[in-house]
XYZ file of C-alpha atoms in Angstrom:
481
model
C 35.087 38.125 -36.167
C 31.428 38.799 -34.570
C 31.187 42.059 -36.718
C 32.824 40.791 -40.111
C 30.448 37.948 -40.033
C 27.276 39.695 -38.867
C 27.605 42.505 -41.003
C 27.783 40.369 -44.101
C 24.370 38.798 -42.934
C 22.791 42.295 -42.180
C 23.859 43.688 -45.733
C 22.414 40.710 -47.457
C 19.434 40.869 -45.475
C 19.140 44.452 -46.562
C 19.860 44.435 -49.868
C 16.808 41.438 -50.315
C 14.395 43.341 -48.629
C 15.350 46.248 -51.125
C 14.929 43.796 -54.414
C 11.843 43.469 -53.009
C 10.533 46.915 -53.044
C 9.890 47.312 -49.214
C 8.805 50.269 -47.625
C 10.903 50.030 -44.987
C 13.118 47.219 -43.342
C 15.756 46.157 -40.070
C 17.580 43.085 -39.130
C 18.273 42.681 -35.428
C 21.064 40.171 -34.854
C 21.371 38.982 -31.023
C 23.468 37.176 -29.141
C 22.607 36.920 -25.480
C 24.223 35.051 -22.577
C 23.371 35.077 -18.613
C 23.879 33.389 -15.641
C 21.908 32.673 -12.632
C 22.661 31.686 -9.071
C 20.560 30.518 -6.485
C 20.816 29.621 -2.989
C 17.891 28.244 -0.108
C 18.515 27.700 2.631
C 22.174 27.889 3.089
C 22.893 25.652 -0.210
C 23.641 26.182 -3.679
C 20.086 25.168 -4.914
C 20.964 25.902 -8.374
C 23.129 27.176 -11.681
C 21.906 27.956 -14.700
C 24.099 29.472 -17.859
C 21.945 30.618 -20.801
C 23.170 31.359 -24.349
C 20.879 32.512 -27.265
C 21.528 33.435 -30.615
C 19.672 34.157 -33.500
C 17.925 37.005 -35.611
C 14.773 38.632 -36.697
C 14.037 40.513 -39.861
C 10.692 43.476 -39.692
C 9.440 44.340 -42.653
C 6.851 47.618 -43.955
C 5.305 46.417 -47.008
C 2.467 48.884 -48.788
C 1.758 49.892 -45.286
C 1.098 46.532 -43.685
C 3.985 44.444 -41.178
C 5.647 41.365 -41.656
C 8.161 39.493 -39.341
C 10.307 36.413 -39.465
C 12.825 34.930 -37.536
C 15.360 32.284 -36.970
C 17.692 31.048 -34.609
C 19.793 29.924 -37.653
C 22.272 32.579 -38.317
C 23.862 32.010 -41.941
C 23.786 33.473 -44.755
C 21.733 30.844 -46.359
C 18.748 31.099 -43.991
C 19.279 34.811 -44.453
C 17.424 35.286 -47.895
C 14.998 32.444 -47.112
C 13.623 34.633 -43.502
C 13.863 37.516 -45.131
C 11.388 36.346 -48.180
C 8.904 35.220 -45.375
C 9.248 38.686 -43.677
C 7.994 40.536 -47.213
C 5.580 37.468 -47.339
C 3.722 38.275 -44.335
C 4.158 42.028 -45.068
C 2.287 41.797 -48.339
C -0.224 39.577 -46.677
C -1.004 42.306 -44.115
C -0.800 45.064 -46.307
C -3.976 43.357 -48.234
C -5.789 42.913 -45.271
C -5.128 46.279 -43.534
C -7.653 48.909 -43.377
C -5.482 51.713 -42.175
C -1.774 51.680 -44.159
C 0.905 52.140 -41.403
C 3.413 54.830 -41.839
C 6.516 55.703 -39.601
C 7.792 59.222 -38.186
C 11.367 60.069 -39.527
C 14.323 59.156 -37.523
C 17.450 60.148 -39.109
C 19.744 56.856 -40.068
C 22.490 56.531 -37.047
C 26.134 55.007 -37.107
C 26.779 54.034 -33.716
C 28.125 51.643 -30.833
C 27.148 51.331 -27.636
C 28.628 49.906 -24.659
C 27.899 49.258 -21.293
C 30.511 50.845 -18.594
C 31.421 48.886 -15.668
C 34.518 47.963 -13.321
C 34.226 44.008 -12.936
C 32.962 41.609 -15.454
C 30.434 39.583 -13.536
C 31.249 36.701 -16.236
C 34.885 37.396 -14.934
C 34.063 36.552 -11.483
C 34.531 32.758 -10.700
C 31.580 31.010 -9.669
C 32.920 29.671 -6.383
C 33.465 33.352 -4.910
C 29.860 33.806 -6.048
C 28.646 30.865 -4.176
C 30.432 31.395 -1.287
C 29.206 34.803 -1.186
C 25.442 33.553 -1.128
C 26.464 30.539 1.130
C 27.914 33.089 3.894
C 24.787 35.661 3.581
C 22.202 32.669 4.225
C 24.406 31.673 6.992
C 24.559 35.340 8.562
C 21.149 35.919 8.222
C 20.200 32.207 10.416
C 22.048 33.644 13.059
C 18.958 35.479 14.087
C 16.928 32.237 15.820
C 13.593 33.145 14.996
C 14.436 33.176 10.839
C 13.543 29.457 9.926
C 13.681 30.029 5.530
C 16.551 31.918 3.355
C 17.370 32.139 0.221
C 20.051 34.118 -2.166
C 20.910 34.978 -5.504
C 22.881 36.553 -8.332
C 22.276 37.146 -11.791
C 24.118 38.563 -14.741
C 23.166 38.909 -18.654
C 25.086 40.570 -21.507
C 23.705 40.888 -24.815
C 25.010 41.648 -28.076
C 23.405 42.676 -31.101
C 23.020 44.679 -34.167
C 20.729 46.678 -36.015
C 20.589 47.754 -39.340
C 17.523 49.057 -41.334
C 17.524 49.776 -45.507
C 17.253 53.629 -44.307
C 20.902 53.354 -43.474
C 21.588 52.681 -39.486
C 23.889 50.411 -38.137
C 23.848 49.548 -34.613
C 26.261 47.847 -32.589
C 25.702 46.992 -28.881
C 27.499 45.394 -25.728
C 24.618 45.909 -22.722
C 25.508 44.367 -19.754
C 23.379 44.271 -16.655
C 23.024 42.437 -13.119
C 21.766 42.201 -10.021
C 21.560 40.013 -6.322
C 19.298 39.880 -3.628
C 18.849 37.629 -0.389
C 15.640 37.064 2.045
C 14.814 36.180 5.595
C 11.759 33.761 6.638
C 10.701 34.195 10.616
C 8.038 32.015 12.404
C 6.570 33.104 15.697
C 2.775 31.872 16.520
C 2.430 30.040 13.590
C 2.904 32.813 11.379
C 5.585 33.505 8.862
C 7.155 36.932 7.366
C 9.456 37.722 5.054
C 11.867 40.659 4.575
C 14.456 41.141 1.743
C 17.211 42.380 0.570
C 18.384 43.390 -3.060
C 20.150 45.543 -5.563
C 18.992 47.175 -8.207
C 18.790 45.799 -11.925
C 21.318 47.715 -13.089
C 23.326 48.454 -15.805
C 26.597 47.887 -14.200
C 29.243 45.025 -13.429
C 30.134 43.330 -10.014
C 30.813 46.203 -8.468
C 26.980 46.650 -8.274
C 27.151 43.233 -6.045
C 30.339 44.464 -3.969
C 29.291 47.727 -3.383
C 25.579 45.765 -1.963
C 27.758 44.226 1.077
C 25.124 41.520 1.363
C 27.169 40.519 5.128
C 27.363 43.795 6.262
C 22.939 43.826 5.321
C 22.566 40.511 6.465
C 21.775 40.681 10.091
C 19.584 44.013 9.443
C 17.577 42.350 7.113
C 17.466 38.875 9.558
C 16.362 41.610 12.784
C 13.601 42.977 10.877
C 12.046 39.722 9.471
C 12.296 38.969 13.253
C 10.126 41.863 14.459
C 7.618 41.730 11.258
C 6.643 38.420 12.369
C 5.399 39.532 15.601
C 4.420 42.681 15.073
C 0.532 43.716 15.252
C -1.594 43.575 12.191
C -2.652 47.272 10.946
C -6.018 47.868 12.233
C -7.645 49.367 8.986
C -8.594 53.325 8.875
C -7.013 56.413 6.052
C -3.225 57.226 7.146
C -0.606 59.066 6.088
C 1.496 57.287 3.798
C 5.406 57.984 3.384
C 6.702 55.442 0.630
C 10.033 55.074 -0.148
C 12.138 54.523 -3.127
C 11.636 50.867 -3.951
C 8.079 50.809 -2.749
C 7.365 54.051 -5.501
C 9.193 52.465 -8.517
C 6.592 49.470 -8.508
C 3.441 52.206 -7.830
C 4.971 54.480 -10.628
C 5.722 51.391 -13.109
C 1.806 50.310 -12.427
C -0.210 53.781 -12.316
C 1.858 56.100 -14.603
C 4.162 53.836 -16.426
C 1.939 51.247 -18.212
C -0.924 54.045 -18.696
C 1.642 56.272 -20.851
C 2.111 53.250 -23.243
C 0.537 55.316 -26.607
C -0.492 52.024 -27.852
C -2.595 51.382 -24.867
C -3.775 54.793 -24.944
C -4.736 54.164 -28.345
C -6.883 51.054 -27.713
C -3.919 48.728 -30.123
C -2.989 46.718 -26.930
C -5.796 45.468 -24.574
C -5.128 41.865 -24.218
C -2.548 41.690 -21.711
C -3.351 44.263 -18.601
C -5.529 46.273 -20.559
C -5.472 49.811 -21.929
C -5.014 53.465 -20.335
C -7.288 56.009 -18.488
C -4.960 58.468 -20.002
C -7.003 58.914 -22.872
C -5.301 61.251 -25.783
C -7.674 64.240 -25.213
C -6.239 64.434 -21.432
C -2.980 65.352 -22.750
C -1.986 68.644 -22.050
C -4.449 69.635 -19.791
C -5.398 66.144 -17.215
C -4.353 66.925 -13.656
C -2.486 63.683 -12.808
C -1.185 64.702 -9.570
C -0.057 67.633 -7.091
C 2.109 70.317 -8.052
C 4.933 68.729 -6.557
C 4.617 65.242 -8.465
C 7.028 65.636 -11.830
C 7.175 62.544 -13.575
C 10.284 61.979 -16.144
C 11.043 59.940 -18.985
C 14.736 59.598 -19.548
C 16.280 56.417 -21.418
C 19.429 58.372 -21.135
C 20.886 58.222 -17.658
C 23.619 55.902 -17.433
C 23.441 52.461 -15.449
C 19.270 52.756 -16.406
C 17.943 49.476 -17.848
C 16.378 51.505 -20.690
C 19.297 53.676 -21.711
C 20.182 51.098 -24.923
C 21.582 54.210 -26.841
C 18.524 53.469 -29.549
C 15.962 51.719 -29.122
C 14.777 48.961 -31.909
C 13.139 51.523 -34.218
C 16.498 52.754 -34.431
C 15.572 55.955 -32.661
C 18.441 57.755 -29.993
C 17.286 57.257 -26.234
C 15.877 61.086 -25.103
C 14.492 62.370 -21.779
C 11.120 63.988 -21.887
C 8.082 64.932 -19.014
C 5.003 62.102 -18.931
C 3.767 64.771 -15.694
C 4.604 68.183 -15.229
C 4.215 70.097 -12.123
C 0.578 67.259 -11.622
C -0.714 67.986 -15.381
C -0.183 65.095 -17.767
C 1.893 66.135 -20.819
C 3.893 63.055 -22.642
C 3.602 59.364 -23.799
C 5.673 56.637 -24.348
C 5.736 55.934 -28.196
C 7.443 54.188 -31.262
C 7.913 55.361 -34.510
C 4.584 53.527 -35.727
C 2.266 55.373 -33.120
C 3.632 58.908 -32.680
C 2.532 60.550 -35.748
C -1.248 59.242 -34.271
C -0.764 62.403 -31.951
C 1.059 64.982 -34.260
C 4.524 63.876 -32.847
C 7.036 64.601 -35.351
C 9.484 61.680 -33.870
C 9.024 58.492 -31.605
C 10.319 58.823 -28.015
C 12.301 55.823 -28.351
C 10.485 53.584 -26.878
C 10.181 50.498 -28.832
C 11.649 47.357 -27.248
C 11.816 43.553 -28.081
C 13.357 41.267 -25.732
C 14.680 38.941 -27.881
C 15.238 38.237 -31.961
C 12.417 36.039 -31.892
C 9.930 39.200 -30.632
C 8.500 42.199 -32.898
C 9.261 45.802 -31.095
C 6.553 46.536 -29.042
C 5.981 49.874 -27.241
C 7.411 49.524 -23.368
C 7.601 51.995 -20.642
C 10.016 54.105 -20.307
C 12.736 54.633 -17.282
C 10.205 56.844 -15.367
C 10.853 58.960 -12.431
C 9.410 61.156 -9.506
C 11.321 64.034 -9.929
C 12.810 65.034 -6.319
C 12.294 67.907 -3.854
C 13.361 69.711 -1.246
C 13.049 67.667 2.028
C 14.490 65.133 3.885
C 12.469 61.782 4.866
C 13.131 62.716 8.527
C 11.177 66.004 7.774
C 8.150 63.799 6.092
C 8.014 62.143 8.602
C 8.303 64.335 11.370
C 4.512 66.231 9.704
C 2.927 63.065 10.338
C 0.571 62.706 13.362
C -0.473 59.441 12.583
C 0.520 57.700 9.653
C 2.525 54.168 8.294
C 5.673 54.123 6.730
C 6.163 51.782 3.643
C 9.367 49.814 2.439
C 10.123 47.684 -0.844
C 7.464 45.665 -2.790
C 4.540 43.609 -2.192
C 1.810 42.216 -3.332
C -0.256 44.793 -5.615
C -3.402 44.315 -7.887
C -4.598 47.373 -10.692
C -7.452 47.603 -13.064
C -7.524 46.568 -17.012
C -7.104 50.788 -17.411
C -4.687 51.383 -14.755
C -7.136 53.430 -12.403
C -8.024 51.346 -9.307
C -4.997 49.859 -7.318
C -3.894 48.343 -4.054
C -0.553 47.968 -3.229
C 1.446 45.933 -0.096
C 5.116 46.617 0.635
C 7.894 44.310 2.368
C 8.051 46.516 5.727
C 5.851 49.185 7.491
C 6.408 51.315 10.328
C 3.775 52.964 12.475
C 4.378 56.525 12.546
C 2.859 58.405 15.791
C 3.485 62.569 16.435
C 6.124 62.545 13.725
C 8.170 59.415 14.805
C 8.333 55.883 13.291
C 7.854 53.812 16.178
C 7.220 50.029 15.654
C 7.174 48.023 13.030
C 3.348 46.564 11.582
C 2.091 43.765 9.250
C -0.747 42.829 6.684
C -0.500 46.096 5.309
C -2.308 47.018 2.136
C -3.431 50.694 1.005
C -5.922 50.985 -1.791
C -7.071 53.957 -4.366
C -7.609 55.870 -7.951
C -4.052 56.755 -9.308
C -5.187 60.421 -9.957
C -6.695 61.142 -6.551
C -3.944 59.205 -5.257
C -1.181 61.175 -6.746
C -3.493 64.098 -5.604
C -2.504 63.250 -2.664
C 1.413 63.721 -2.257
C 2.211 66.440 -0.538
C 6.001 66.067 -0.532
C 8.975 64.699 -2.032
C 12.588 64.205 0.138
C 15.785 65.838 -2.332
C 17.928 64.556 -4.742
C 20.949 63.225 -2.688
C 17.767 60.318 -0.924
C 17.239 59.794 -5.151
C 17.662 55.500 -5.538
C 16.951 53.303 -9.204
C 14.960 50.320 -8.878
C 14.830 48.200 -12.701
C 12.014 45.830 -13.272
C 12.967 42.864 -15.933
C 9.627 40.785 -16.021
C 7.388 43.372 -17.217
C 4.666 41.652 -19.288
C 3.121 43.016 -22.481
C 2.320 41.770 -25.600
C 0.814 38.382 -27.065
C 3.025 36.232 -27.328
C 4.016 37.790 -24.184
C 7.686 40.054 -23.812
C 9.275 40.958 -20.517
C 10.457 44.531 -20.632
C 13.298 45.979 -19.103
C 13.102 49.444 -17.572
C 14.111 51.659 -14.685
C 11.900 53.370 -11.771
C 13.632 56.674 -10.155
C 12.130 57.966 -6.445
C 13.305 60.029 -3.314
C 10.551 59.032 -0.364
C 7.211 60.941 -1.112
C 4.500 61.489 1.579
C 0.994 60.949 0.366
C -1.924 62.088 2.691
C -4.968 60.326 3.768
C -4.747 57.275 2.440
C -7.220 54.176 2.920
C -5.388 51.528 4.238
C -6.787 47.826 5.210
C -5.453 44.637 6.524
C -4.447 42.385 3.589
């Protein structure tokens, strides 16, 4: 029913746009529904089901872009949004001073679904509930933790693309994730420490597979102990970061600076442009040796692996940094040719039919090593190790940072020994990445997905996936935040 009735709005929308003479054109019909749960305190503080439908037509008009949308799907409002699309389009084109041309992407036929075991939509809401009741309850049995909440969330979105240079998309993405915290008090102070699952790709079994009771009175201990443990007296440590703490430090300092379009100087307005400039391709030392940095919108359960993106183009897996030199960008089909790229990477993303395709990161990754965390560690005469994400600040080009964490460890002759607070380490993301001297193997390898990443004006949340094994990083200046 979904496809008989959307296709019939796609080919009409096509065949308009090709009365009008159009350069090139795609309709993106969507259909998204999600659910949130959340808990404080050991209630239900609130449910929230979301359903959105409707459409946007893109248009390439004598080199200049037009876009209209509607939440109206019919095939009446079809012709009329797609007339305003080649409206705009023309009215671009005559104000343009540089006529915008795409890289070829060969027209695909395709459907792509997500895999997973348990439908979280499947799942009724009071085992959900219960679940997040129980975990708040577990996690008060530790007496100093005074503040807890819990939740769940789900989304599954459907949609179709089709473009007058013959693809036709069809998609069923699915993706979810929970996540519970712990609030201590001692002295007058209060510290958190959390708890989640990846965004992923995936169905309940992501949430099962979590065992949020099992986690519970971990999490509850350590939010315990960071209250009352000493504030870090400020000085250059070691650093030895682990998996969640990296994916937020690689989204900020290589992610968002391999955006082409920032690179380029087309986006500035929200969080700025790029340091990586296009004359540093090829040749920029980025990092160490040992830091290998990997696109890949292909690796199943990733938040980016759509199968296309919404150029049309297939999901690939190519280098941003090889062996420390920077090599790659993030692109669409729009801003690839601006380096010689014969195709887009793939990377052009709306997140919803109301928004135009922007470029957005890709799912970026520190490639692993050979070690083991223990054996980071264990070279570490004095030095702090960092858990999860914090608070974190970066210049409008992506060059100066700081960055918190949830949990840090003192380390002292090669042993973590107690736990620390106020925690904040500061730097430039090339001498900083300068600085890793290690990476642990594939088998400590964990995916952290980000789904609030800003960009654009009107403003888009991205959805993409972060990839780390712990990495030691030497010398570091550290102060008390």
């Amino acid at each position: 029913m979904m496809n008989t009735s959307w296709d019939e709005c796609a080919d009409l929308a096509l065949k308009r746009l090709a009365t009008a003479g159009v350069d090139y054109g795609d309709i993106r019909i969507v259909h998204s529904t999600s659910q949130s749960i959340t808990g404080e305190d050991r209630r239900i503080a609130s449910i929230r089901d979301a359903d959105d439908q409707g459409f946007g037509i893109r248009v390439l008009y004598h080199g200049g872009w037009g876009f209209a949308a509607s939440s109206v799907l019919s095939l009446e409002e079809i012709p009329r949004v797609a007339d305003l699309a080649v409206e705009i389009a023309k009215s671009s084109a005559s104000l343009a001073r540089e006529r915008t041309t795409l890289v070829l992407e060969p027209p695909h036929r395709d459907r792509v679904v997500t895999k997973y075991l348990l439908d979280p939509f499947s799942v009724p809401l009071q085992q959900k509930a219960e679940l997040l009741r129980e975990t708040m309850e577990y996690v008060h049995r530790q007496s100093e933790v005074v503040r807890s909440s819990a939740s769940l969330w789900a989304r599954r979105d459907r949609k179709l693309f089709a473009s007058t240079e013959g693809s036709h998309i069809e998609f069923d993405l699915l993706a979810g994730q929970g996540e519970f915290t712990a609030t201590a008090k001692y002295d007058g102070r209060f510290a958190s420490r959390s708890c989640s699952t990846p965004h992923l790709r995936a169905g309940y079994e992501l949430i099962q597979d979590a065992n949020f009771l099992a986690e519970a009175p971990r999490i509850a201990a350590q939010a315990a102990e960071k209250v009352k443990a000493p504030a870090v007296p400020p000085g250059r440590y070691d650093l030895v970061l682990d998996a969640e703490h990296l994916s937020l430090t690689m989204h900020e300092s290589c992610g968002h600076p391999s955006e082409l379009d920032r690179a380029l100087g087309y986006e500035a307005n929200y969080a700025g442009t790029s340091f990586l400039t296009t004359d540093k391709r090829g040749s920029f030392r980025y990092g160490t040796s040992c830091v290998n940095l990997v696109a890949d919108n292909t690796e199943p359960e990733t938040l980016a692996a759509t199968g296309y993106d919404d150029d049309g183009v297939e999901c690939q897996k190519w280098d941003i940094v090889r062996e420390g030199i920077f090599v790659g960008y993030c692109t669409n089909r729009e801003v690839a040719g601006k380096i010689g790229e014969g195709r887009s990477r793939g990377s052009n993303r709306a997140d919803s039919w109301a928004s135009v395709p922007i470029v957005r990161i890709a799912n970026i990754g520190l490639e692993p090593g050979t070690s083991s965390p223990e054996e980071l560690i264990a070279d570490v005469k004095r030095g702090i190790y960092i858990e999860g994400h914090g608070s974190y600040s970066i210049d409008q080009r992506r060059y100066n940072f700081q960055f918190g964490g949830d949990a840090f460890w003192l380390i002292e002759n090669g042993r973590r020994s107690h736990m620390l607070r106020d925690v904040i380490y500061h730097g430039i993301t090339p001498e900083f990445w300068n600085r890793c001297d290690g990476v642990a193997g594939r088998s400590y390898r964990k995916r952290y997905g980000f789904i609030t990443c800003g960009k654009g004006q009107p403003g888009q949340s991205g959805w993409m996936t972060h990839a780390a094994s712990p990495a030691r990083f030497r010398q570091v200046d550290v102060i008390r935040g």
